[in-house]
PDB file of C-alpha atoms and ligand atoms in Angstrom:
ATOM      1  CA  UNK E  11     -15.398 -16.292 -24.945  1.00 90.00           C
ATOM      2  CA  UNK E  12     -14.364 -16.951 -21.502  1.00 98.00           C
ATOM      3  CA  UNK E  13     -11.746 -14.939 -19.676  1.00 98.00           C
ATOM      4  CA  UNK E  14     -10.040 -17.338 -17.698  1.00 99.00           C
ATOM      5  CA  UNK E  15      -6.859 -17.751 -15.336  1.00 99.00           C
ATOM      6  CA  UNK E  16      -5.276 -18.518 -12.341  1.00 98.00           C
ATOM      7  CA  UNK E  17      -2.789 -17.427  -9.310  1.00 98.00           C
ATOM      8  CA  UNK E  18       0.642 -17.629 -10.650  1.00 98.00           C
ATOM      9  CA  UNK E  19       4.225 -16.502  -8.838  1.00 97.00           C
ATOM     10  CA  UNK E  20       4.996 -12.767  -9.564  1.00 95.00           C
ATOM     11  CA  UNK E  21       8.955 -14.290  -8.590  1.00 93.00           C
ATOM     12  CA  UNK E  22      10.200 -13.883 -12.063  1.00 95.00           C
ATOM     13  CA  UNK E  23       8.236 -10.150 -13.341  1.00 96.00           C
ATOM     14  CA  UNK E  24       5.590  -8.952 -14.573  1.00 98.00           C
ATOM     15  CA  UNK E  25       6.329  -9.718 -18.499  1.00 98.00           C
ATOM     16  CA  UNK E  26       7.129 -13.495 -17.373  1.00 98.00           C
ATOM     17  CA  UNK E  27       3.611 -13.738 -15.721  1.00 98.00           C
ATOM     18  CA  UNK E  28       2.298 -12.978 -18.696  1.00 98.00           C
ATOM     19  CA  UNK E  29       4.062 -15.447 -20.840  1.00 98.00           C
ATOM     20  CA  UNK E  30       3.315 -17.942 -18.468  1.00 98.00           C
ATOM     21  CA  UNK E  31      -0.271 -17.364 -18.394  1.00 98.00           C
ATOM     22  CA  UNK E  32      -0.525 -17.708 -21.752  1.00 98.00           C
ATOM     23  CA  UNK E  33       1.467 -20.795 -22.292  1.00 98.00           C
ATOM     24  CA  UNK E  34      -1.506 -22.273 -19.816  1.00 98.00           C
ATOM     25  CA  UNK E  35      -4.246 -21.150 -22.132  1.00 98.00           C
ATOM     26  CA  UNK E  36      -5.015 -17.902 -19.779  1.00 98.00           C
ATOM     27  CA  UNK E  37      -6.033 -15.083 -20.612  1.00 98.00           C
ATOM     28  CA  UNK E  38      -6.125 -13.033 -17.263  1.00 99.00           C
ATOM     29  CA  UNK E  39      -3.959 -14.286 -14.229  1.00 99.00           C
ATOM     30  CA  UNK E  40      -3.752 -12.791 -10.498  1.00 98.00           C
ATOM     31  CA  UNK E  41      -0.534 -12.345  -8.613  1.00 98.00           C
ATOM     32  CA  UNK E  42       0.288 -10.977  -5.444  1.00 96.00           C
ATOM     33  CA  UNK E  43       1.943  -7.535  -5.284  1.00 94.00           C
ATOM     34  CA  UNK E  44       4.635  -8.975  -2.845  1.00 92.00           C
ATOM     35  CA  UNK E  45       5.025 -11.272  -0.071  1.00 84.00           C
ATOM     36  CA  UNK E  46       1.551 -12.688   0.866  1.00 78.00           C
ATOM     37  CA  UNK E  47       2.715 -11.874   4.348  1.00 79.00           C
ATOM     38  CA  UNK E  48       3.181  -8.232   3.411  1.00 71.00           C
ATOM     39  CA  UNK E  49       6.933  -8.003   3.517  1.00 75.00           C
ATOM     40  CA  UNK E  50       8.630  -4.764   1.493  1.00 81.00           C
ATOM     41  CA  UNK E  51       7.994  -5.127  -2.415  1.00 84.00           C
ATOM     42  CA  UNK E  52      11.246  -5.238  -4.677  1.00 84.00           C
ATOM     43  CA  UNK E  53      11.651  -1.777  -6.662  1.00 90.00           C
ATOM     44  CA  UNK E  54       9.675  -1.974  -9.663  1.00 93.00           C
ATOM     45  CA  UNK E  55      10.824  -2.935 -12.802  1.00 97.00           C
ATOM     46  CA  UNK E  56       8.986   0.011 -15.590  1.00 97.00           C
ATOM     47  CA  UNK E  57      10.176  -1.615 -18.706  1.00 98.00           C
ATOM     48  CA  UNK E  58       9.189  -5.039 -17.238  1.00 98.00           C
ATOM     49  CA  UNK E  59       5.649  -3.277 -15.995  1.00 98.00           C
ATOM     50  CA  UNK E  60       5.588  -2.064 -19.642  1.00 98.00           C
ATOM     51  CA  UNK E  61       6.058  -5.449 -21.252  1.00 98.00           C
ATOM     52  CA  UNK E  62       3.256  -6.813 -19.548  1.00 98.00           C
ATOM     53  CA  UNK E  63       1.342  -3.813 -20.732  1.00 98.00           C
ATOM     54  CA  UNK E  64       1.807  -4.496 -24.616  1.00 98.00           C
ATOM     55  CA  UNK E  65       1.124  -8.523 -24.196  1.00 98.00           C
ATOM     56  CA  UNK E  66      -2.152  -7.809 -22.391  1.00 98.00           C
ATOM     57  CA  UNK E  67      -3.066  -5.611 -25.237  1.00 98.00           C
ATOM     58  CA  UNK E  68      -1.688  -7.600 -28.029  1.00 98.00           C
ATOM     59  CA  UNK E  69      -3.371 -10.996 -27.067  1.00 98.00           C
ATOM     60  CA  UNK E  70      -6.480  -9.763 -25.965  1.00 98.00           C
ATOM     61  CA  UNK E  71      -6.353 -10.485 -22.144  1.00 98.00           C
ATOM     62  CA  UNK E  72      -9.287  -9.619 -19.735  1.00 98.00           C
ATOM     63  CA  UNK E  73      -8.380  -7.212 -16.959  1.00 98.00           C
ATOM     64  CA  UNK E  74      -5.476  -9.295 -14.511  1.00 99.00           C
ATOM     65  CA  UNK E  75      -5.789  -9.223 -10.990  1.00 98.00           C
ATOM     66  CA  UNK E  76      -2.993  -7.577  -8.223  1.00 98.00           C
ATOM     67  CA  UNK E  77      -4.181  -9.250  -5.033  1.00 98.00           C
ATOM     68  CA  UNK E  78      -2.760  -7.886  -1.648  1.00 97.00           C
ATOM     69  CA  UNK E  79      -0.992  -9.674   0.797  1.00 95.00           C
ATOM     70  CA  UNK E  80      -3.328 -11.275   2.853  1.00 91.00           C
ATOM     71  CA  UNK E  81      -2.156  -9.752   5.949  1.00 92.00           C
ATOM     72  CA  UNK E  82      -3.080  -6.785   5.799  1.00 96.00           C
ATOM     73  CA  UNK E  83      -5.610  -5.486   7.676  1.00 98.00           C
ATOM     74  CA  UNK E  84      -7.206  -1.854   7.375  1.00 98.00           C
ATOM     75  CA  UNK E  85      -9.650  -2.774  10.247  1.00 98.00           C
ATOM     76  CA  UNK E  86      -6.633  -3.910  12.978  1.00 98.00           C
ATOM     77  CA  UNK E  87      -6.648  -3.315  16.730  1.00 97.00           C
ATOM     78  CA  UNK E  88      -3.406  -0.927  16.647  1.00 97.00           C
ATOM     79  CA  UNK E  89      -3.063   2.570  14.866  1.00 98.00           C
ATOM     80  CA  UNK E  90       0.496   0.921  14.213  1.00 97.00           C
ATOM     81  CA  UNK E  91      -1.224  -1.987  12.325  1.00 96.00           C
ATOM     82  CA  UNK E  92      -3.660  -0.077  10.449  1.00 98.00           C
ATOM     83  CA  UNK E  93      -1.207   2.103   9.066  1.00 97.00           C
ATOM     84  CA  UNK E  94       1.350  -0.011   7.790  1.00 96.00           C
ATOM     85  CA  UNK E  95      -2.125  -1.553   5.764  1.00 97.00           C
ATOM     86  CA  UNK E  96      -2.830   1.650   4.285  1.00 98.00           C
ATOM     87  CA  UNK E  97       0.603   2.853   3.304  1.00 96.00           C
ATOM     88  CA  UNK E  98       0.996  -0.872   1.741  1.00 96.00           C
ATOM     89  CA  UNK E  99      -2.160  -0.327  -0.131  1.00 97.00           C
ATOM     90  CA  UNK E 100      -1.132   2.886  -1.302  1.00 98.00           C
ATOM     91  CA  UNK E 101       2.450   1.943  -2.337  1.00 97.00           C
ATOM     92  CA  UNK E 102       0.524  -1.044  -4.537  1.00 97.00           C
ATOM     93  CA  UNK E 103      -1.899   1.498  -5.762  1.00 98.00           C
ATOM     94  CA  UNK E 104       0.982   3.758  -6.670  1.00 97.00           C
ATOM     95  CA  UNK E 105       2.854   0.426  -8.600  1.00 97.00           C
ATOM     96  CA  UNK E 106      -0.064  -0.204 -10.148  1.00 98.00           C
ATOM     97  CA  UNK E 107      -0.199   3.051 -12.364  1.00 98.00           C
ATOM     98  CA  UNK E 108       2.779   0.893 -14.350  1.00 98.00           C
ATOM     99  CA  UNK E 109       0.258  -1.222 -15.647  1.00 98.00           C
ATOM    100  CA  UNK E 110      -2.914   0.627 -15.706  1.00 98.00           C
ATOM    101  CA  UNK E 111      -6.736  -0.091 -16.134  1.00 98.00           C
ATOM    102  CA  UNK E 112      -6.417  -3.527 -13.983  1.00 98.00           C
ATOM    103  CA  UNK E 113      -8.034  -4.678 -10.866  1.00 99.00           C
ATOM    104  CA  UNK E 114      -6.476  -4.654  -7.042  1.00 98.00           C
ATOM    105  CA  UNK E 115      -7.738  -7.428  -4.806  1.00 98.00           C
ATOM    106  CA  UNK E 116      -8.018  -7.347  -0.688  1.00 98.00           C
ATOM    107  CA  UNK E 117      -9.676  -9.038   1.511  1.00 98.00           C
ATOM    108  CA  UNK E 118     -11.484  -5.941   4.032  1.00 98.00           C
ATOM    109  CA  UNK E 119      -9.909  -7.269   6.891  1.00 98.00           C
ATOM    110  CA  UNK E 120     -10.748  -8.830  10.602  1.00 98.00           C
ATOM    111  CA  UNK E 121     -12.341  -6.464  13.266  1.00 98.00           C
ATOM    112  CA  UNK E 122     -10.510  -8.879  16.220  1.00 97.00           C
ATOM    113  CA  UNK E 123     -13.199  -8.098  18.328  1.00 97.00           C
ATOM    114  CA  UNK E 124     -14.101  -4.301  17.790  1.00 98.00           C
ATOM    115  CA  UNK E 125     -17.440  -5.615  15.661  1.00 98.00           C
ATOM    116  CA  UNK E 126     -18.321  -5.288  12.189  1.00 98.00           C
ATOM    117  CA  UNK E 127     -19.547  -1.904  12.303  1.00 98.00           C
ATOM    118  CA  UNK E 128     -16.359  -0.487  13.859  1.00 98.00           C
ATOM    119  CA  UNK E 129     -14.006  -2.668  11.084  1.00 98.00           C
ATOM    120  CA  UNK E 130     -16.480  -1.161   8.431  1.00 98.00           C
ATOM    121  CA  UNK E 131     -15.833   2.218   9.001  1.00 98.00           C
ATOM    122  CA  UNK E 132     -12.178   1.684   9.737  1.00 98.00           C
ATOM    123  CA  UNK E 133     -11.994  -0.043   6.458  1.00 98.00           C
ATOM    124  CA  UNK E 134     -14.007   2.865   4.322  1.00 98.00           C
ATOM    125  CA  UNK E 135     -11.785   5.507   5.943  1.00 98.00           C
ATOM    126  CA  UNK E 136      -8.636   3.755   4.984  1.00 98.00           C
ATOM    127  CA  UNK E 137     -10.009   3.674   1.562  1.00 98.00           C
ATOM    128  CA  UNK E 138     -11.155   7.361   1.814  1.00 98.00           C
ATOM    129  CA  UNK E 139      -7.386   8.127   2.284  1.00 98.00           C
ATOM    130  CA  UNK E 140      -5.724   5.562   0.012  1.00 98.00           C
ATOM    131  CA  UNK E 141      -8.061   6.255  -3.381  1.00 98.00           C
ATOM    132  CA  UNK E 142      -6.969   8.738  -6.028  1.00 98.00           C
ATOM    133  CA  UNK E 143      -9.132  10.570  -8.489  1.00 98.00           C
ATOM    134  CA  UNK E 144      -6.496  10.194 -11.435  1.00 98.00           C
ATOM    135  CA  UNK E 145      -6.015   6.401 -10.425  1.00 98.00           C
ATOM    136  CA  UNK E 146      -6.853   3.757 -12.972  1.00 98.00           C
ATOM    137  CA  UNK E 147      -7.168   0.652 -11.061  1.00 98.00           C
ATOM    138  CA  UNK E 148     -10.340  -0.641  -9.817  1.00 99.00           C
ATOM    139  CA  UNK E 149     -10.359  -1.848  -6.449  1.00 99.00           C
ATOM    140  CA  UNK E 150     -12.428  -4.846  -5.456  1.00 99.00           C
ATOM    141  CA  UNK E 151     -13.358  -5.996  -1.491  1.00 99.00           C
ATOM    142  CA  UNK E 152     -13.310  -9.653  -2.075  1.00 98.00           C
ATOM    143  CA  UNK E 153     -16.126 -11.698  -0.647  1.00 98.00           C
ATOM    144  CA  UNK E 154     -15.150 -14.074   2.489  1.00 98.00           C
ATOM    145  CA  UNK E 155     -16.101 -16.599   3.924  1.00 98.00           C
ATOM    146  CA  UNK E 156     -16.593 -14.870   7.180  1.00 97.00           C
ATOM    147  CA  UNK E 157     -14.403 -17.048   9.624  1.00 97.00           C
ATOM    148  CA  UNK E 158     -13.432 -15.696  12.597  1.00 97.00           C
ATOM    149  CA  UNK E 159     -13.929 -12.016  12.935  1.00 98.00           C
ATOM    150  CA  UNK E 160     -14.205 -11.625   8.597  1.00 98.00           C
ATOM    151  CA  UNK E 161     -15.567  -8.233   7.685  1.00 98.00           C
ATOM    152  CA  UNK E 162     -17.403  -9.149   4.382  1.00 98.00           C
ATOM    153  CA  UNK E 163     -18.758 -12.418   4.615  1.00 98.00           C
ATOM    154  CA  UNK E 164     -22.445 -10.972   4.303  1.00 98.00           C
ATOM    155  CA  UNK E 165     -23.172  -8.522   1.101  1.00 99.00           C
ATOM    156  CA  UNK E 166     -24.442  -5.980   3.427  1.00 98.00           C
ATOM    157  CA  UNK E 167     -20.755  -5.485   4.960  1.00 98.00           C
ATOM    158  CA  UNK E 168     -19.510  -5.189   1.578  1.00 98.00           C
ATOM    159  CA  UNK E 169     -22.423  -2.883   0.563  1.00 98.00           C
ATOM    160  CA  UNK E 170     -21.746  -0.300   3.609  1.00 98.00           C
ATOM    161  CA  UNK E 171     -18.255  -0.146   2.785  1.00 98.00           C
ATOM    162  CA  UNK E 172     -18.886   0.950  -0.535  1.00 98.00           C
ATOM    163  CA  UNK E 173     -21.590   3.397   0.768  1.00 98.00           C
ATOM    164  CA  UNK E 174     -18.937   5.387   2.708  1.00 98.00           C
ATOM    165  CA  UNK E 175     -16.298   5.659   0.547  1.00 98.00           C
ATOM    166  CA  UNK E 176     -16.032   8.643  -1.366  1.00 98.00           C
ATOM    167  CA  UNK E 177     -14.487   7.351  -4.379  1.00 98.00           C
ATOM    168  CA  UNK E 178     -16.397   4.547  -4.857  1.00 98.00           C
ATOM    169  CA  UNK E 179     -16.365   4.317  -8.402  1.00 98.00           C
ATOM    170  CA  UNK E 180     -13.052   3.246  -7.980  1.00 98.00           C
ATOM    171  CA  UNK E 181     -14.374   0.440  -5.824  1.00 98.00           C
ATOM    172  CA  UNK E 182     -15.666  -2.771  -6.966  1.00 98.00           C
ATOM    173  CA  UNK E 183     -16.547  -6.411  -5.588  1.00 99.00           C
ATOM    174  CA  UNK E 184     -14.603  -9.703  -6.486  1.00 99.00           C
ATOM    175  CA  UNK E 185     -16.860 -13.050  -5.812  1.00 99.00           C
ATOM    176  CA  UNK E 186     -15.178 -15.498  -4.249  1.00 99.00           C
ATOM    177  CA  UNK E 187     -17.214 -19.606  -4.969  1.00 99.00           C
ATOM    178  CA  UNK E 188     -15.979 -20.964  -1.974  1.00 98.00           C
ATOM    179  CA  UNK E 189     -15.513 -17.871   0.222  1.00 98.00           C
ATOM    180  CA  UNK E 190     -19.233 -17.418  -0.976  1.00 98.00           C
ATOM    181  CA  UNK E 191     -20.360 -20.746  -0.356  1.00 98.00           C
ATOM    182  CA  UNK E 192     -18.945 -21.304   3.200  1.00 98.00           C
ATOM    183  CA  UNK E 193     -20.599 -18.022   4.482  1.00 98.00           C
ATOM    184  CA  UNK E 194     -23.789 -19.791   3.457  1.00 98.00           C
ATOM    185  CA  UNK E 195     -25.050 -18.360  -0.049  1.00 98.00           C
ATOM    186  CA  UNK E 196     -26.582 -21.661  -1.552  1.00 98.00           C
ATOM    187  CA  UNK E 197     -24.337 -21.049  -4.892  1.00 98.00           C
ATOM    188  CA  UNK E 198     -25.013 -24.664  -5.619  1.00 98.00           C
ATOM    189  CA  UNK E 199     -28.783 -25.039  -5.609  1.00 98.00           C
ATOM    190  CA  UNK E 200     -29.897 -21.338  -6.231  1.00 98.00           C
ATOM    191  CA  UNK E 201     -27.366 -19.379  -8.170  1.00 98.00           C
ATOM    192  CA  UNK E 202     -29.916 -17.311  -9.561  1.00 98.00           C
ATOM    193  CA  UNK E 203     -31.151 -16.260  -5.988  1.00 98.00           C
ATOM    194  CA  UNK E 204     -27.590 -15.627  -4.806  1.00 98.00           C
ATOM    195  CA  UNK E 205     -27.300 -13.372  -7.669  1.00 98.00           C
ATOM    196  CA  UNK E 206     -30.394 -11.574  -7.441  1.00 98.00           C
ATOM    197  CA  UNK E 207     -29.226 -11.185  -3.683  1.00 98.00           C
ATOM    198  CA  UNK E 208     -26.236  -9.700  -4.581  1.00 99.00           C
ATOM    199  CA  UNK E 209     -27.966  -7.304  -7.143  1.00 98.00           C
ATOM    200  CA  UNK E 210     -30.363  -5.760  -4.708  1.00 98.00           C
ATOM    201  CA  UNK E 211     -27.682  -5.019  -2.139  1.00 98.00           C
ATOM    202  CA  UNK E 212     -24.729  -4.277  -4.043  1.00 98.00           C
ATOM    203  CA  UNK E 213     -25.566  -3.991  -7.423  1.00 98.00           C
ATOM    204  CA  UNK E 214     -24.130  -6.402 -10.542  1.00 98.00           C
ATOM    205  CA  UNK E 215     -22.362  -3.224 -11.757  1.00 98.00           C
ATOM    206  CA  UNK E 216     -19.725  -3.506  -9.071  1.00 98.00           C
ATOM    207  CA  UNK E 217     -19.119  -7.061  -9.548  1.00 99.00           C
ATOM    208  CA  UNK E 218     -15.674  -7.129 -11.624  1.00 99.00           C
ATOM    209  CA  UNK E 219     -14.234 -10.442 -11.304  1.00 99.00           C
ATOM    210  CA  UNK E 220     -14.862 -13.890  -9.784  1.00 99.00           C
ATOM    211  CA  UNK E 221     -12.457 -16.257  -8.223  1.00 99.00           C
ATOM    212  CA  UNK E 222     -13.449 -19.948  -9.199  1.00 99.00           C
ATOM    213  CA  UNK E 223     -12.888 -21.794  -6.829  1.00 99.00           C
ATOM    214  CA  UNK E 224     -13.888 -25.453  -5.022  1.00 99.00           C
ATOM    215  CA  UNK E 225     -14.462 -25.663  -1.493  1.00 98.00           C
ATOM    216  CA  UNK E 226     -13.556 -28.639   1.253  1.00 98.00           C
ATOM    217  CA  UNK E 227     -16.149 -27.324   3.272  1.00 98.00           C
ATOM    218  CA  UNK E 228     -19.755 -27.394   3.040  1.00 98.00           C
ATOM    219  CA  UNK E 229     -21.819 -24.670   2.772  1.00 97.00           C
ATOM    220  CA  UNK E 230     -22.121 -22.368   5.709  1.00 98.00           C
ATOM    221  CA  UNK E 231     -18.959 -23.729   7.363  1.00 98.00           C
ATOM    222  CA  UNK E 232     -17.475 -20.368   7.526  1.00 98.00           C
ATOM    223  CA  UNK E 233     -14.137 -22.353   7.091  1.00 97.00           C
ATOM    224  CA  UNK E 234     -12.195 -20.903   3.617  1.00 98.00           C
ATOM    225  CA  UNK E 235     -10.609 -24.183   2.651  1.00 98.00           C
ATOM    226  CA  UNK E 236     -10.313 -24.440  -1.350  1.00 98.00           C
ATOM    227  CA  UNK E 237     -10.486 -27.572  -3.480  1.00 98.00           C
ATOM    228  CA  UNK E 238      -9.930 -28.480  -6.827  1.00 98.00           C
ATOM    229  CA  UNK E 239     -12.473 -27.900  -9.415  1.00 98.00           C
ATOM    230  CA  UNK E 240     -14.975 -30.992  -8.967  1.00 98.00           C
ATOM    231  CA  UNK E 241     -13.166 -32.494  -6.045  1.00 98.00           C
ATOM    232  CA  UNK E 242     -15.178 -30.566  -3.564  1.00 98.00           C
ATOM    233  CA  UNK E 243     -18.659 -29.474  -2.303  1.00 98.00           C
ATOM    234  CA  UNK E 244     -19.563 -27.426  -4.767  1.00 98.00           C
ATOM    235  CA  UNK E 245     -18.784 -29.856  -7.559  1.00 98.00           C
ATOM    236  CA  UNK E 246     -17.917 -29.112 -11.328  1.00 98.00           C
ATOM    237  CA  UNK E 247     -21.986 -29.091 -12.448  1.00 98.00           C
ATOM    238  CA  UNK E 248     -22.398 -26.095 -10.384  1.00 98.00           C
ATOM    239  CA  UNK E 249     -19.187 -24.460 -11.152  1.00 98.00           C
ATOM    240  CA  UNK E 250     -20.132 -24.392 -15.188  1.00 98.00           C
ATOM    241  CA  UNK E 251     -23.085 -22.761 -14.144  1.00 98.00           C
ATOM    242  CA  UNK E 252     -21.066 -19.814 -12.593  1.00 98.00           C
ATOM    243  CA  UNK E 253     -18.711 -19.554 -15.657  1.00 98.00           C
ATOM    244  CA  UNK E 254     -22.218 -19.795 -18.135  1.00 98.00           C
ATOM    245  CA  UNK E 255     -24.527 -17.538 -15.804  1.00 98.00           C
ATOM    246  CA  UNK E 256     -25.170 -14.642 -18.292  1.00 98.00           C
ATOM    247  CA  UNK E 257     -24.095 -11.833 -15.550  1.00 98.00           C
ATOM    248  CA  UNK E 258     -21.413 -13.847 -15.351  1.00 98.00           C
ATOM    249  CA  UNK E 259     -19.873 -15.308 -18.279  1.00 98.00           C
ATOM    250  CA  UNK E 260     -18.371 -11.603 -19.478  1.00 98.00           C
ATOM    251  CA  UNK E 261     -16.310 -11.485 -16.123  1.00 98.00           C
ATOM    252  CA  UNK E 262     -12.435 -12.724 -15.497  1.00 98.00           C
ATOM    253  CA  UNK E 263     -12.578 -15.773 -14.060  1.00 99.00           C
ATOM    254  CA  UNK E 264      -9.343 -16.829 -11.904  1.00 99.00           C
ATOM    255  CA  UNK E 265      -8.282 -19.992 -10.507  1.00 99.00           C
ATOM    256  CA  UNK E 266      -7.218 -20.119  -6.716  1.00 98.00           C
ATOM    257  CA  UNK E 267      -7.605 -23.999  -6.690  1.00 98.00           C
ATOM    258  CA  UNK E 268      -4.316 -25.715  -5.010  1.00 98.00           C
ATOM    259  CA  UNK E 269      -2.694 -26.895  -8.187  1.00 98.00           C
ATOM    260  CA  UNK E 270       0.627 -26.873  -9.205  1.00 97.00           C
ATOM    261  CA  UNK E 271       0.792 -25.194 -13.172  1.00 98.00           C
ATOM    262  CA  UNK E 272      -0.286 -28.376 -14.662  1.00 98.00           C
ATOM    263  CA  UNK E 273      -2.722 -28.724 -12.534  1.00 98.00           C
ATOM    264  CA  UNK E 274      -4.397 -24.917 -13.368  1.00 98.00           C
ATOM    265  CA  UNK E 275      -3.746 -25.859 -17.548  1.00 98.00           C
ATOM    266  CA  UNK E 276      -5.992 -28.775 -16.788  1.00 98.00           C
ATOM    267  CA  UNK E 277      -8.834 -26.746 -14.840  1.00 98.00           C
ATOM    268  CA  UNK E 278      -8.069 -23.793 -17.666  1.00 98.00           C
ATOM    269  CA  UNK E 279      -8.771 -25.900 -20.601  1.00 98.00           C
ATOM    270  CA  UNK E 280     -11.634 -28.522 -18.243  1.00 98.00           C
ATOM    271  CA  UNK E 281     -13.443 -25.182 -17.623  1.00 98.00           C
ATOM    272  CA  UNK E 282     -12.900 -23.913 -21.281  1.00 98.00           C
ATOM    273  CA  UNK E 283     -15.062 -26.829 -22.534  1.00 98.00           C
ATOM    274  CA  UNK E 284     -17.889 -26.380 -20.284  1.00 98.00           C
ATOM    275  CA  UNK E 285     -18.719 -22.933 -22.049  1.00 98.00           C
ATOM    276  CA  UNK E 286     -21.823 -22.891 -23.838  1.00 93.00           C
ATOM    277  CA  UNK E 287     -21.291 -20.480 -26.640  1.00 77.00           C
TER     278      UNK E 287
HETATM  279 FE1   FE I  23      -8.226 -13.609  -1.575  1.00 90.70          FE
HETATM  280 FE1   FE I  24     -10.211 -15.598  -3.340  1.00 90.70          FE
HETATM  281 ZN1   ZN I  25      -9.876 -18.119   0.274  1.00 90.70          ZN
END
């Protein structure tokens, strides 16, 4: 059975996410937790949060996805910037509780020029003050493509991050397809060597969810451009080999393609019939 869904608008609640998701033949979905450009989050909504709770039991969804705005950045050049990361983090940590047992995206962040090693322990000491014990969402780095000054475009980055943070069983890794492809991990002609890669330096047991995703770009472009699903470089042939890969094929699978809804019910039910049961 393949978990399966894609990025819809948290505009209308949680419990309307839901509905929608399922109305596209999903059965996890990803949202952000506010503004993409990290403006303040509306109050939340517990009876709503609860709603979505009891449909995600009752129909059998895979774990759904929060992801954080994308500009945040735990590994900025300013205390002021870093800060208003972490408290953002920790106020969608905090929300998160309302629907509990799910998974929190973010990207690690951009070092602007400090180097990786600086952004990598910036990042794990963010997380070594933003993680709870008694918290019950996972949260997952997210591969990237590793333009511009990227922290996590190589699995080492990803691995050290983990390394220092204290908590790190909260932690785990989303896998990006294009983010992995354009930082040059030959997804297309060696998935089995990407994935043995990623064992040996961060372990299959972190990786919790994959974004499916086409690229524009070719591999190695360090670019982060998505496609639709067979309209790019990776192509659909090597796509149904990520969502039949036996580490794999257990995972939630999520959509990030630039579709509109009928668009993502096309790719949903397209990628549905390329599972090999
Ligand atoms: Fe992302
Ligand atoms: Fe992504
Ligand atoms: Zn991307």
């Amino acid at each position: 059975m393949l978990h399966i869904g894609c990025h819809l608008s948290s505009a209308k609640g949680f419990a309307a996410m839901g509905r929608q998701a399922m109305a596209l033949g999903a059965d996890t979905f990803q949202f952000f937790t506010r503004n993409p450009r990290g403006s303040r989050a509306k109050p939340l909504d517990a009876a709503d949060a609860e709603a979505l709770t009891v449909l995600l039991r009752e129909n059998g969804f895979a774990p759904v996805i929060a992801h954080a705005p994308y500009t945040l950045n735990l590994c900025g050049q300013t205390e002021e910037n870093r800060s208003f990361a972490r408290e953002t983090m920790a106020d969608d940590l905090s929300r998160m509780e309302h629907i509990p047992g799910q998974l929190y995206n973010f990207h690690p962040g951009s070092h602007v020029g400090q180097g990786t090693e600086a952004g990598i322990a910036l990042i794990a000491q963010a997380m070594n003050e933003i993680l709870r014990p008694e918290q019950t969402t996972t949260v997952l780095l997210e591969t990237m493509a590793g333009k511009g000054s990227e922290v996590g475009g190589r699995f080492e980055e990803l691995r050290e991050i983990l390394d220092r943070v204290n908590l790190s069983e909260k932690m785990g890794v989303c896998l990006d397809t294009c983010h992995v492809s354009d930082a040059g991990y030959d997804i297309v002609g060696d998935l089995d060597g990407v994935l043995t890669e990623f064992d040996r330096v961060i372990g299959l047991r972190r990786l919790k969810a994959i974004h499916l995703n086409d690229s524009k770009n070719a591999p190695g472009s360090r670019k982060d451009r998505h496609e639709c699903i067979g309209a790019g470089e990776i192509g659909l042939e090597a796509l149904a080999r990520v969502v039949n890969h036996p580490a794999l094929r257990s995972l939630p699978f999520c959509l990030e393609t630039p579709n509109e809804l009928p668009g993502y019910r096309a790719e949903i039910e397209l990628m549905r019939g390329l599972v090999r049961e």
